[in-house]
């Protein structure tokens, strides 16, 4: 098919060009977070793309019009060719973002990434308290290293963006967490309540905060916003409410196959980072070009637009705002990826979300009882 015909076919099916490319360079990671969004069977994924294969992916995505790219994982710093890939992405004209735990970073690598043209670094923090951080992420030394690297990233002149995943074991310490981010000199803080995919879904009962915890956290965030404004301190606080406490779902990924594309470590191309666990197969850049995958594959076309929707979404006035919610969440909760996201209060399955909230009120599970992400645990899921 010619380029023009292809682009017309894309328009006809409601698919524009991809704007975002998320390159999941590896599923390897030194941490073992109990809320990791990587697939449960990540250990089954072998044969990561080589440097040359990744450069080919970046080149194809840029030629299709993608402008933003994130390097993530696992821990992308595990890849020794990260600096080469960043330099190539910048040369192609991408705006580049590194999403990292900070482990594996040192002054020399910060300098090398800077020289390669990396635009933005986002470091994740687990908690304000080293014990909670160690219990959730499985590494007693990680917290101190992260703080040191956050300071170095700031010193190197990057805007400091910290990402803190909130859950029932750290959300009550939000006041101290924000104070720590302030002390580190953060320019922006994402207070991202844990979304229930991958390992987080497995551990949902032990991670979902209660409504009371959530409301207290929102009030704490509001107080900090006022305090920061009074001091003239420019530190943006973004508070992301967990889906399970919303009445309407999010327009996940801006719509399936609408603007976002993830390439997994082995070259599988996904409309979102969680889709791999859906009962369908995904094309691979080792077999097909990205353009063909984006416009023509069943995987990218299956939930595009609204033709696939069932009631109540099909006749709902809000379907173009929220695209019926998240396909992965619908599947994880109902076993049917075409269902209305049960987060929606109009969904016939909304009682599943209400039951999860009730569970969160009752469950007292301790942090040591969470299943941490590990190769050994993953192998159990690989066998299933
Ligand atoms: Fe959105 Fe579907 Fe709920 Fe309507 S019924 S608000 S389209 S999720
Ligand atoms: Fe996959 Fe929402 S995370 S569609």
mmCIF file with all atom_site columns, N, CA and C in Angstrom, residues 19-20 57-58 62 73 83 87 100 139 147 153 167 179 185-186 201 222 323 358 368:
data_model
loop_
_atom_site.group_PDB
_atom_site.id
_atom_site.type_symbol
_atom_site.label_atom_id
_atom_site.label_alt_id
_atom_site.label_comp_id
_atom_site.label_asym_id
_atom_site.label_entity_id
_atom_site.label_seq_id
_atom_site.pdbx_PDB_ins_code
_atom_site.Cartn_x
_atom_site.Cartn_y
_atom_site.Cartn_z
_atom_site.occupancy
_atom_site.B_iso_or_equiv
_atom_site.pdbx_formal_charge
_atom_site.auth_seq_id
_atom_site.auth_comp_id
_atom_site.auth_asym_id
_atom_site.auth_atom_id
_atom_site.pdbx_PDB_model_num
ATOM 1  N N  . UNK A 1 19  ? 1.996   9.510  18.401 1.00 0.00 ? 19  UNK A N  1
ATOM 2  C CA . UNK A 1 19  ? 2.765   10.662 18.870 1.00 0.00 ? 19  UNK A CA 1
ATOM 3  C C  . UNK A 1 19  ? 3.783   10.262 19.923 1.00 0.00 ? 19  UNK A C  1
ATOM 4  N N  . UNK A 1 20  ? 3.430   9.229  20.676 1.00 0.00 ? 20  UNK A N  1
ATOM 5  C CA . UNK A 1 20  ? 4.255   8.781  21.794 1.00 0.00 ? 20  UNK A CA 1
ATOM 6  C C  . UNK A 1 20  ? 4.824   7.400  21.527 1.00 0.00 ? 20  UNK A C  1
ATOM 7  N N  . UNK A 1 57  ? 13.867  0.762  15.322 1.00 0.00 ? 57  UNK A N  1
ATOM 8  C CA . UNK A 1 57  ? 12.525  1.066  15.855 1.00 0.00 ? 57  UNK A CA 1
ATOM 9  C C  . UNK A 1 57  ? 12.353  2.588  15.985 1.00 0.00 ? 57  UNK A C  1
ATOM 10 N N  . UNK A 1 58  ? 13.358  3.244  16.560 1.00 0.00 ? 58  UNK A N  1
ATOM 11 C CA . UNK A 1 58  ? 13.272  4.702  16.747 1.00 0.00 ? 58  UNK A CA 1
ATOM 12 C C  . UNK A 1 58  ? 13.139  5.405  15.398 1.00 0.00 ? 58  UNK A C  1
ATOM 13 N N  . UNK A 1 62  ? 9.873   7.624  14.322 1.00 0.00 ? 62  UNK A N  1
ATOM 14 C CA . UNK A 1 62  ? 10.044  9.063  14.017 1.00 0.00 ? 62  UNK A CA 1
ATOM 15 C C  . UNK A 1 62  ? 9.536   9.354  12.599 1.00 0.00 ? 62  UNK A C  1
ATOM 16 N N  . UNK A 1 73  ? 11.461  0.597  31.595 1.00 0.00 ? 73  UNK A N  1
ATOM 17 C CA . UNK A 1 73  ? 11.748  -0.826 31.718 1.00 0.00 ? 73  UNK A CA 1
ATOM 18 C C  . UNK A 1 73  ? 10.637  -1.509 32.515 1.00 0.00 ? 73  UNK A C  1
ATOM 19 N N  . UNK A 1 83  ? 22.857  5.330  26.555 1.00 0.00 ? 83  UNK A N  1
ATOM 20 C CA . UNK A 1 83  ? 23.344  6.635  26.084 1.00 0.00 ? 83  UNK A CA 1
ATOM 21 C C  . UNK A 1 83  ? 23.350  6.693  24.545 1.00 0.00 ? 83  UNK A C  1
ATOM 22 N N  . UNK A 1 87  ? 21.148  9.312  22.347 1.00 0.00 ? 87  UNK A N  1
ATOM 23 C CA . UNK A 1 87  ? 21.779  10.191 21.352 1.00 0.00 ? 87  UNK A CA 1
ATOM 24 C C  . UNK A 1 87  ? 21.106  10.033 19.995 1.00 0.00 ? 87  UNK A C  1
ATOM 25 N N  . UNK A 1 100 ? 13.178  6.218  35.474 1.00 0.00 ? 100 UNK A N  1
ATOM 26 C CA . UNK A 1 100 ? 14.158  5.362  36.144 1.00 0.00 ? 100 UNK A CA 1
ATOM 27 C C  . UNK A 1 100 ? 13.972  5.318  37.659 1.00 0.00 ? 100 UNK A C  1
ATOM 28 N N  . UNK A 1 139 ? 14.908  -3.688 48.511 1.00 0.00 ? 139 UNK A N  1
ATOM 29 C CA . UNK A 1 139 ? 16.339  -3.377 48.587 1.00 0.00 ? 139 UNK A CA 1
ATOM 30 C C  . UNK A 1 139 ? 16.599  -2.383 49.714 1.00 0.00 ? 139 UNK A C  1
ATOM 31 N N  . UNK A 1 147 ? 18.176  8.960  46.771 1.00 0.00 ? 147 UNK A N  1
ATOM 32 C CA . UNK A 1 147 ? 18.248  10.349 47.219 1.00 0.00 ? 147 UNK A CA 1
ATOM 33 C C  . UNK A 1 147 ? 19.519  11.011 46.677 1.00 0.00 ? 147 UNK A C  1
ATOM 34 N N  . UNK A 1 153 ? 21.070  14.592 39.840 1.00 0.00 ? 153 UNK A N  1
ATOM 35 C CA . UNK A 1 153 ? 20.319  14.928 38.624 1.00 0.00 ? 153 UNK A CA 1
ATOM 36 C C  . UNK A 1 153 ? 19.974  16.408 38.643 1.00 0.00 ? 153 UNK A C  1
ATOM 37 N N  . UNK A 1 167 ? 0.293   4.041  47.933 1.00 0.00 ? 167 UNK A N  1
ATOM 38 C CA . UNK A 1 167 ? -0.523  2.850  48.237 1.00 0.00 ? 167 UNK A CA 1
ATOM 39 C C  . UNK A 1 167 ? -0.782  2.870  49.737 1.00 0.00 ? 167 UNK A C  1
ATOM 40 N N  . UNK A 1 179 ? 7.554   16.698 52.003 1.00 0.00 ? 179 UNK A N  1
ATOM 41 C CA . UNK A 1 179 ? 8.639   17.477 52.625 1.00 0.00 ? 179 UNK A CA 1
ATOM 42 C C  . UNK A 1 179 ? 9.997   17.021 52.074 1.00 0.00 ? 179 UNK A C  1
ATOM 43 N N  . UNK A 1 185 ? 14.654  19.522 46.345 1.00 0.00 ? 185 UNK A N  1
ATOM 44 C CA . UNK A 1 185 ? 14.635  20.571 45.311 1.00 0.00 ? 185 UNK A CA 1
ATOM 45 C C  . UNK A 1 185 ? 13.821  20.197 44.090 1.00 0.00 ? 185 UNK A C  1
ATOM 46 N N  . UNK A 1 186 ? 12.851  19.281 44.261 1.00 0.00 ? 186 UNK A N  1
ATOM 47 C CA . UNK A 1 186 ? 12.059  18.849 43.102 1.00 0.00 ? 186 UNK A CA 1
ATOM 48 C C  . UNK A 1 186 ? 11.341  20.031 42.452 1.00 0.00 ? 186 UNK A C  1
ATOM 49 N N  . UNK A 1 201 ? -1.917  -5.561 40.498 1.00 0.00 ? 201 UNK A N  1
ATOM 50 C CA . UNK A 1 201 ? -3.212  -6.229 40.496 1.00 0.00 ? 201 UNK A CA 1
ATOM 51 C C  . UNK A 1 201 ? -3.151  -7.487 41.351 1.00 0.00 ? 201 UNK A C  1
ATOM 52 N N  . UNK A 1 222 ? -3.420  19.421 49.194 1.00 0.00 ? 222 UNK A N  1
ATOM 53 C CA . UNK A 1 222 ? -3.972  20.790 49.056 1.00 0.00 ? 222 UNK A CA 1
ATOM 54 C C  . UNK A 1 222 ? -3.258  21.742 50.024 1.00 0.00 ? 222 UNK A C  1
ATOM 55 N N  . UNK A 1 323 ? -13.619 6.885  25.992 1.00 0.00 ? 323 UNK A N  1
ATOM 56 C CA . UNK A 1 323 ? -13.427 5.706  25.130 1.00 0.00 ? 323 UNK A CA 1
ATOM 57 C C  . UNK A 1 323 ? -13.801 4.383  25.819 1.00 0.00 ? 323 UNK A C  1
ATOM 58 N N  . UNK A 1 358 ? -14.469 -2.063 49.407 1.00 0.00 ? 358 UNK A N  1
ATOM 59 C CA . UNK A 1 358 ? -14.839 -2.598 50.729 1.00 0.00 ? 358 UNK A CA 1
ATOM 60 C C  . UNK A 1 358 ? -13.701 -3.438 51.294 1.00 0.00 ? 358 UNK A C  1
ATOM 61 N N  . UNK A 1 368 ? 5.011   -6.963 54.411 1.00 0.00 ? 368 UNK A N  1
ATOM 62 C CA . UNK A 1 368 ? 5.794   -8.207 54.215 1.00 0.00 ? 368 UNK A CA 1
ATOM 63 C C  . UNK A 1 368 ? 4.938   -9.303 53.577 1.00 0.00 ? 368 UNK A C  1
#
